[in-house]
Each structure stands twice: as structure tokens, then as C-alpha cells.
Tab-separated table of C-alpha atoms in Angstrom:
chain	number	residue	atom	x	y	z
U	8	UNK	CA	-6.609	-27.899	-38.794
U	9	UNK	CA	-8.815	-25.102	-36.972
U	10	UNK	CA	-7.763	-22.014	-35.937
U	11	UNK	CA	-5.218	-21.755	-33.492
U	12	UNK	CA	-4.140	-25.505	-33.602
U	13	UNK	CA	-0.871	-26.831	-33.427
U	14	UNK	CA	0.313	-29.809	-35.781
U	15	UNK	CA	3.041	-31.680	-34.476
U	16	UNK	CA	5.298	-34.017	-36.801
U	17	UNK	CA	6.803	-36.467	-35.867
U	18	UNK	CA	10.605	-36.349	-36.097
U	19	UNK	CA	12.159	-39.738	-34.738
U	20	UNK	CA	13.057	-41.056	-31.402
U	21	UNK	CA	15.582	-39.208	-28.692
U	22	UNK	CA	16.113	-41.468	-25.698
U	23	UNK	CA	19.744	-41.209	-25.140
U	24	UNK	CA	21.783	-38.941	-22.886
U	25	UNK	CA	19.774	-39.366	-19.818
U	26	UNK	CA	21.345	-40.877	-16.760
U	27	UNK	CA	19.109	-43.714	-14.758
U	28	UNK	CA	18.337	-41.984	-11.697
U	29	UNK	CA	17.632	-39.190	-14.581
U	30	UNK	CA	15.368	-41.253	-16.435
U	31	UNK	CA	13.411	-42.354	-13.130
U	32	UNK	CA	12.503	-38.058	-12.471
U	33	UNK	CA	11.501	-37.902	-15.672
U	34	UNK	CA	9.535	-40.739	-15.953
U	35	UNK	CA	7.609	-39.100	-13.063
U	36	UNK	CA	7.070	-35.521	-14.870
U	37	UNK	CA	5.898	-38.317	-17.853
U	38	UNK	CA	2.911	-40.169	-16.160
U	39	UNK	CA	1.858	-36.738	-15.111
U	40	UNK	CA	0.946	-35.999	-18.923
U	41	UNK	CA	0.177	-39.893	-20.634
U	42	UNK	CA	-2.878	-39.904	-23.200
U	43	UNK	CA	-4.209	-42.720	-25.210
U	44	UNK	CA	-3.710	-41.003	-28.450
U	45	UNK	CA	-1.073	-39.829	-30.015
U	46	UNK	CA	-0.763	-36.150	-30.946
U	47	UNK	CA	1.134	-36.388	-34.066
U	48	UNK	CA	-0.157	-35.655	-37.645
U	49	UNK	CA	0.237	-37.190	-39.758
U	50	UNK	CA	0.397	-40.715	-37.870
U	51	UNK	CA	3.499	-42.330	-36.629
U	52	UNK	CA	4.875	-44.606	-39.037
U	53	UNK	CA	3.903	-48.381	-37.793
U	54	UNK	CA	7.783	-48.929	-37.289
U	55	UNK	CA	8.090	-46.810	-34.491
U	56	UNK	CA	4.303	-46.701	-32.953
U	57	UNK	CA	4.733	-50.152	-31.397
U	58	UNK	CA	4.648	-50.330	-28.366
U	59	UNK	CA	4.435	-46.491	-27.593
U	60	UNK	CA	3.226	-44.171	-24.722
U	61	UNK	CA	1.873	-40.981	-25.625
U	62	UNK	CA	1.652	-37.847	-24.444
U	63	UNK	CA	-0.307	-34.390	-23.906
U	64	UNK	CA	2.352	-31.681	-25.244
U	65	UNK	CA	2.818	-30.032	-22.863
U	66	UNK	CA	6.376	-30.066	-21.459
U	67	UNK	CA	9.050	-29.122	-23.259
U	68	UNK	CA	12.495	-31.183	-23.644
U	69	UNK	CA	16.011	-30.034	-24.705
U	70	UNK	CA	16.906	-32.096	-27.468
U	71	UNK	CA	20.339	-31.655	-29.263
U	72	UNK	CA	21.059	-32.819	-32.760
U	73	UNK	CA	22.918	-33.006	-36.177
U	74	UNK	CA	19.889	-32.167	-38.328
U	75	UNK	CA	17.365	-33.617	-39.986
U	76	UNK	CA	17.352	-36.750	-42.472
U	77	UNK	CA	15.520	-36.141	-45.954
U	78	UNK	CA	12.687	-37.961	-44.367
U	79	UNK	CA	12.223	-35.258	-41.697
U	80	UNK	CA	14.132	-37.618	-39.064
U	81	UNK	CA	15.962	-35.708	-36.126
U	82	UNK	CA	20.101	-37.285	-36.332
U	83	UNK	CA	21.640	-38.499	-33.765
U	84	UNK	CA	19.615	-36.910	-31.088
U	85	UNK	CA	20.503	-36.418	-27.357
U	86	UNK	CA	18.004	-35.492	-24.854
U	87	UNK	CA	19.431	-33.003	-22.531
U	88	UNK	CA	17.060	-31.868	-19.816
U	89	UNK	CA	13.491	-30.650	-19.587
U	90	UNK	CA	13.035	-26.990	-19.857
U	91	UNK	CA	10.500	-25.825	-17.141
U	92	UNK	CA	11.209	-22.450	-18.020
U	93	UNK	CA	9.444	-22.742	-21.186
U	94	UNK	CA	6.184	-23.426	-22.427
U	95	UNK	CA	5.245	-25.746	-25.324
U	96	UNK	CA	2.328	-23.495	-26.502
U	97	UNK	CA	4.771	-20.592	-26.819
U	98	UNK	CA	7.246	-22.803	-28.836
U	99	UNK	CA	7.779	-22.119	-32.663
U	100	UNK	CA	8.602	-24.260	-35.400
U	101	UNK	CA	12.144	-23.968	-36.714
């Protein structure tokens, strides 16, 4: 980690909540931002990096949930919009 870098961990899948003509506009603001290679660190387990599309961090999505499992897992999450109003390299941990 240098100076001024930003680790993101990985906390689970969110894909539900979104609508289909939803998930089409979003999959639009997606391509915009697909990488290669993962930004998470540490890796995504194996489980849940097949078959994935990564992304530059650089949008910021809504996500509503019931906390976190004792393995750092997001429960029961809900995505609920993008938030162009914010910026992901003003965004804080909780």
C-alpha cells in the first residue's frame, strides 16, 4: 500500500433489486468502466471470481443491507441506484 491508495475488500455479491430495463442502463454506465483486473485486496475468493467482470472504481452504487457476516460478507444486499452525485475517491470506509 503507497501513500494515498485505496484498498478495497471485497464484501459479497449485490445483484438484486434492479428492474430489467434498470439493469440494461446500468449495464451501459458498466462497460464504460470494465478492467481486466480486479481491484480487490486481498483476492476474491475462487468461489465467487468465476466468471467475473471487473471494474475501475469509480462509480458509486447505493447498496442497502442487514450487516455484515463474521466473514466480512454484506447480508442480504439490495442494490438501489447509482449515486452520480458522489464520488468514489471521496467515499470513506464505515
Amino acid at each position: 500500500d503507497g501513500p494515498g491508495r485505496r484498498v478495497l475488500r471485497y464484501a459479497g455479491k449485490a445483484g438484486s433489486g434492479r428492474a430489467a430495463a434498470d439493469q440494461r442502463d446500468l449495464l451501459g454506465l458498466l462497460s464504460a468502466v470494465s478492467t481486466s483486473r480486479s481491484p480487490f485486496d486481498p483476492p476474491v475468493p475462487r468461489p465467487d471470481n468465476i466468471g467475473a467482470h471487473w471494474l475501475d472504481p469509480r462509480l458509486v452504487v447505493e447498496v442497502r443491507h442487514l450487516g455484515h457476516t463474521d466473514g466480512g460478507r454484506l447480508r442480504q444486499p439490495v442494490v438501489l441506484g447509482v449515486r452520480p452525485d458522489l464520488d468514489a475517491g471521496d467515499l470513506v470506509p464505515s
